Structures are given as structure tokens and as C-alpha cells.
Amino acid sequence: MFSTLIKFFNFCDEENRKKFTGSIIVGIFNSLFMALRIGAVAVMLRGVIGTAIEGKPFETKTIWLSFAIMCVSIIGGIITRKVTSMWQCEGGYRTCAKKRIEIAEHLRYLPMGYFNENSLGEITSVTTNTMESVGDVATRAVMMVFQGLLDTSLIILMLFFFDWRIALVALAGFGLFEFVNLFMRLAVKNISADKIRDDAAEIGKVLEYIQGIAEVKAYNLVGKRSRELNEVINRRKKTLLKMEMRCIPVSNIQSLVAKLSGVAMMITSLYFYLAGSMALADCATMLVCSFMLFNALEAGGNYSALLRTIDLGVTKASAILALPTMNIAGNDITSSNPRDNSCLIEANSIDFAYDKRKIIDDISLSIPEHSTTAIVGPSGGGKTTFCHLLARFWDVDKGKVTLSGKDVRDYNMDDLMKNYSFVFQNVYLFHDTIANNIRFGQPEAPMEKVIDAAKKACCHDFISALPNGYDTVIGEGGASLSGGERQRISIARAIMKDSPIIILDEATANVDPENERDLMTAIQELTKEKTVIMIAHRLKTVRNADQIVVIDKGRIAEQGKHGELVKLGGIYSRFIDSRKEAVSWKL
């Protein structure tokens, strides 16, 4: 239990850890105020019993003293409870928010291979369910468990000043309660891992189902995919029910122990009174105390079943934050004016492998600045991976990639990225206004620059025709726009960034003829006076390149200009012939 509490506190950042520490200190005072109620009851009972049995006059000051103690207890308890609750909630939710941001920032600098090896559901589960548990359930569970222990400990300590024998009975009940509580934590130890796993699996399957809904419908797989989704949901439901069914019996036993401990205090107090070793007033006080002692402990004990889940959740979040990032520290080598930056790119004998499968095998290539390099070759040959290595999405296993004569690993990662703009085949637009999507690389850019970039990318006209123009909020991923419109907005975004190197990854592959002319015009505007690296399958986007590189099985199979490679009669020549044959098809 305490290891979980320590882990949770270490998980919090310093500012919020101070809030939790402060809430614990104030919680001690809250416990003292709660314990004062016993003192108020004791004062009143002694006054009443002294009057009834011993015939002493009942003094008004006894009532006022008891009333004053009770008021201090209630008012102090309200204030301290409010302070502890506020600090705990602030600490929990702010920890949740900061850790989500911290994880997002950390993910930026992980090698891209991590995202190939780990499901989107796993990452999403940690940043949603896990962080929600930390911000909500964990805060309540950890603090209630701790407060229950604190309240009960202080009351038992106070009991030693009344009667050490009753205090020992209460202490024995406290120990027995914690022993039973240990079984509750053990009961959910293994199944907590199953819950975390099923949470991630459910989110992953839901995302997969939604993202692939078009294919599911097109291939009439609704029943099959629905069954798979239902199976995952039902498995999580069974896991949650199993967790509850394991906790309920132990929780009932735990509650029974707390009640029986109170009964034991009552019986013992009555025995000592009848034996003449305890005053009636003290006996009555102990009887009242027996009803109050285990309330906080019992409430905290029921939450303790969640500690294992919280422990695992914090561990998973910490595991992501502990993943080794690429070495992002380096020098600021970016020119203040990207157009003045020398952007000669060189790959020197580079190798790269996913796990043990080699993707890039001893490639060397020089790309002059303000030139256009076309990368072609069979699918799966390593074209996209090679481009990603040039931009340091991954680090090479062997050799080096240089930009302006300096190893890309010597650059500060953020400064390195300022040198590159990307237009991918599958464009992702954020659920935001079109203007904000365009100014993504320059969040503070004025509207005039946004419109200018949109005009250059040939998308100003269709944006202006939308209901709210540039303030139109588009669906997540740009679902409310056509493929060509999304591509042109992504080009406008790249124009806004104004980086000296442009990487086009099959940017025109899925564009219909109606959009192709505008898209090609936009690309021409984007690539003016830039170093261009394009992965392309279309003849018209390849033949005018300054150099064409054919990559096959991770190696450069051919290299040269269009005419030179056609004469070789190799892979590129066959590529051209197949494209000409496809163009000649008629219906």
C-alpha cells in the first residue's frame, strides 16, 4: 500500500506534490478536529453522569465547554476538509493535465518505429483512461485511504489517554482490519493488469472499427467486425464484473471486522465498568467512540482495492515517459532566413533495419540544393523509409545523413524540423478552423499570410465558398473535405512554413483529374527555389527531375536522368512502359 502511495507522489510534479503534501498536513489537523468530538462528548457525559449519580450540581459552563469544543471540531473540520479536498482535486487534475502534455511532448521525440510496434489503442488508453484514473479515481482513492489511516490512528492515540485497555482493543481491531484489507488488494492484484489490458484493447478496437468503417461496409464485413468489437467489449465487461465479484465478499468481511471491532470495544468497556475498573462517564464515552472509530477507515478501505489499478496505470504512464527518445539536443544551425540556408543533403553509406529486417542497405546519395530528386521503385523497396531517414524520423544504424555538411544528429531536433516541410499521400487535418490548419507551422501568422498561402496553393476559391470561409471548422482528419482539397490545404500549410526542403510522399497518387491541375500548380508554387525530394509513381512528376533514384530492396538500383535510365532498360524503363500502357487504356 505505502509503495503505491510513494509511487503516486513521485509521479506528481513538484508543484502538485506540494499540494498533496500540504493536504496531508492539513488532513492531520482535520483528524484532530474530528477527534475533538470525542472530547466534547466526554465533557458532556461527565457533567450529566456526575449530576445524576454523584448529585453534583450541573454547571452551565459544562454545556458551554462541550458546545465550544464541538463548534471548534465542526468548524475546523469543515475548513480543513475543504482545503484538503481543493488541494487534492487541484493536484490530481493538474497532474493529469501536465502528464498528458508531458507524454505528448515525449512522443514527439520517439523514433517513428515505436508507433509501428505499439497500437494506437495502447497509447490512447494511457493518455485517456490512465490519466483519468490518476486525475480522478487515484486522487480520491489515495487520499481517502491515507485519510482513513490517519483519522483512525489519531483517535486510537487519543484513546490511550482515556483508557489504554480499550485503546489496545481498538488497535487489535485496526490490525485485523488491515489484515483483511491486504486480502482485498491481493484479490485484485492480477485482475488489475487484465483491466488495464482490456481498456487498451477496447479503445484500440473501437478506433480500428471507426477508422475502417468504409472498408467494413464496402466488403460487407459489418457482422464480422461487429462481433470482434463486441467480443472485446464483453471481455472488458467480464473483467470488470470479475473485479467487483472478488472485491465484494472481502469488502463485506472488512466491514464486518470494523463493526465487530466496535462491538468488542463496547463489550470490553461494559465489562470494565461492571468490574469497577472504569468510571461510568468513561464507559459511556467509549461506547460513543466505538461508533465513530472505524467510519473513515472503512471508507478508505473500500477504495484500497483501486490502488493496484492505480499502481499499474502510473507504471504504464511512467514507462512511456521512460522510453529512450532520440538525442534531440544539439546546436541551433537553422538560418534565420531559410532561403539563405545551404541545403545540400548527403546520405553516406547508411543502413537501417526494423528489428532484424534490413530496410535500407548501404545507400549513398548526394542531393544538391535547389534541385529536384525523384525517388521511385517497387512497393516496399524502402523509398518512404529512406526519406524519413533524411529528415531524421529515425536514426540510421550505420553511416550518417548530413544537412549543409553537418550530421543531422548534431542539430537540435526542433531546429532541424524547421528545414523540412512534408506533403504526404494521406493528409491529416486537425479538428479546427481551416485558417488554423493552414497556419499550423506559424500559429501567430496574420490572416493576410494565411490567405496568401491559400491562393498560392489554389485553395482560396473553394475555402471562400464554404459557409464560414477560413473560419469553417473541418471534421477530424479533414473528413468533410475531398482528397484534393485536403492535399491543397496541406500544401498551403507547407507554403506557410516556408522550409528550404520539401518532401513529397506520393502527394498526387490519389487525386482525381479535376483536382490534379490545381494540385500541380500548388506544388509548383510550393517548390520554387527549394530542394525537392519526391516519392512519385506518375510519369509527369518524375521525368523532369534533376535526378531520379530507383530504390529496390533497400539499395539504389539505378540513378540518373529520365533519358539515361530509359536507355538502361532496367527497373525504371519497365516502370515507364507500364505507366504508358496504363495511360493508353480506354473504355
PDB file of N, CA and C in Angstrom, residues 177 180 184 244 246-257 298 301-303 305:
ATOM      1  N   PHE A 177      -8.403  -5.385  10.673  1.00  0.00           N
ATOM      2  CA  PHE A 177      -8.996  -4.739   9.501  1.00  0.00           C
ATOM      3  C   PHE A 177      -7.967  -4.645   8.376  1.00  0.00           C
ATOM      4  N   VAL A 180      -7.347  -8.036   6.716  1.00  0.00           N
ATOM      5  CA  VAL A 180      -8.386  -8.385   5.744  1.00  0.00           C
ATOM      6  C   VAL A 180      -8.248  -7.520   4.492  1.00  0.00           C
ATOM      7  N   MET A 184      -7.945  -8.084   0.167  1.00  0.00           N
ATOM      8  CA  MET A 184      -8.669  -7.382  -0.898  1.00  0.00           C
ATOM      9  C   MET A 184      -7.699  -6.913  -1.970  1.00  0.00           C
ATOM     10  N   GLU A 244     -15.213  -6.768  -9.466  1.00  0.00           N
ATOM     11  CA  GLU A 244     -16.218  -6.436  -8.454  1.00  0.00           C
ATOM     12  C   GLU A 244     -16.573  -7.645  -7.608  1.00  0.00           C
ATOM     13  N   ARG A 246     -14.792 -10.165  -6.907  1.00  0.00           N
ATOM     14  CA  ARG A 246     -13.704 -10.502  -5.990  1.00  0.00           C
ATOM     15  C   ARG A 246     -13.646  -9.543  -4.816  1.00  0.00           C
ATOM     16  N   CYS A 247     -13.992  -8.282  -5.085  1.00  0.00           N
ATOM     17  CA  CYS A 247     -13.897  -7.269  -4.034  1.00  0.00           C
ATOM     18  C   CYS A 247     -15.063  -7.323  -3.046  1.00  0.00           C
ATOM     19  N   ILE A 248     -16.268  -7.594  -3.560  1.00  0.00           N
ATOM     20  CA  ILE A 248     -17.463  -7.505  -2.717  1.00  0.00           C
ATOM     21  C   ILE A 248     -17.397  -8.410  -1.485  1.00  0.00           C
ATOM     22  N   PRO A 249     -17.060  -9.715  -1.612  1.00  0.00           N
ATOM     23  CA  PRO A 249     -17.010 -10.560  -0.412  1.00  0.00           C
ATOM     24  C   PRO A 249     -15.995 -10.066   0.606  1.00  0.00           C
ATOM     25  N   VAL A 250     -14.794  -9.683   0.110  1.00  0.00           N
ATOM     26  CA  VAL A 250     -13.754  -9.210   1.037  1.00  0.00           C
ATOM     27  C   VAL A 250     -14.172  -7.886   1.656  1.00  0.00           C
ATOM     28  N   SER A 251     -14.832  -7.034   0.853  1.00  0.00           N
ATOM     29  CA  SER A 251     -15.305  -5.755   1.379  1.00  0.00           C
ATOM     30  C   SER A 251     -16.328  -5.969   2.484  1.00  0.00           C
ATOM     31  N   ASN A 252     -17.215  -6.965   2.314  1.00  0.00           N
ATOM     32  CA  ASN A 252     -18.204  -7.269   3.355  1.00  0.00           C
ATOM     33  C   ASN A 252     -17.537  -7.779   4.627  1.00  0.00           C
ATOM     34  N   ILE A 253     -16.539  -8.643   4.454  1.00  0.00           N
ATOM     35  CA  ILE A 253     -15.789  -9.148   5.620  1.00  0.00           C
ATOM     36  C   ILE A 253     -15.078  -7.997   6.318  1.00  0.00           C
ATOM     37  N   GLN A 254     -14.496  -7.098   5.507  1.00  0.00           N
ATOM     38  CA  GLN A 254     -13.805  -5.926   6.041  1.00  0.00           C
ATOM     39  C   GLN A 254     -14.764  -5.067   6.858  1.00  0.00           C
ATOM     40  N   SER A 255     -15.959  -4.840   6.310  1.00  0.00           N
ATOM     41  CA  SER A 255     -16.969  -4.056   7.020  1.00  0.00           C
ATOM     42  C   SER A 255     -17.401  -4.756   8.300  1.00  0.00           C
ATOM     43  N   LEU A 256     -17.534  -6.088   8.224  1.00  0.00           N
ATOM     44  CA  LEU A 256     -17.920  -6.868   9.407  1.00  0.00           C
ATOM     45  C   LEU A 256     -16.872  -6.759  10.507  1.00  0.00           C
ATOM     46  N   VAL A 257     -15.594  -6.813  10.109  1.00  0.00           N
ATOM     47  CA  VAL A 257     -14.496  -6.687  11.078  1.00  0.00           C
ATOM     48  C   VAL A 257     -14.562  -5.337  11.772  1.00  0.00           C
ATOM     49  N   GLU A 298     -13.089   2.454   7.240  1.00  0.00           N
ATOM     50  CA  GLU A 298     -13.905   1.580   6.394  1.00  0.00           C
ATOM     51  C   GLU A 298     -14.091   2.184   5.005  1.00  0.00           C
ATOM     52  N   GLY A 301     -10.834   1.901   3.229  1.00  0.00           N
ATOM     53  CA  GLY A 301     -10.542   0.502   2.928  1.00  0.00           C
ATOM     54  C   GLY A 301     -11.220   0.034   1.658  1.00  0.00           C
ATOM     55  N   ASN A 302     -12.443   0.499   1.423  1.00  0.00           N
ATOM     56  CA  ASN A 302     -13.151   0.107   0.200  1.00  0.00           C
ATOM     57  C   ASN A 302     -12.467   0.653  -1.044  1.00  0.00           C
ATOM     58  N   TYR A 303     -11.855   1.829  -0.934  1.00  0.00           N
ATOM     59  CA  TYR A 303     -11.135   2.406  -2.070  1.00  0.00           C
ATOM     60  C   TYR A 303      -9.785   1.749  -2.293  1.00  0.00           C
ATOM     61  N   ALA A 305      -8.994  -1.133  -2.911  1.00  0.00           N
ATOM     62  CA  ALA A 305      -8.985  -2.117  -3.994  1.00  0.00           C
ATOM     63  C   ALA A 305      -8.514  -1.492  -5.301  1.00  0.00           C
TER      64      ALA A 305
END
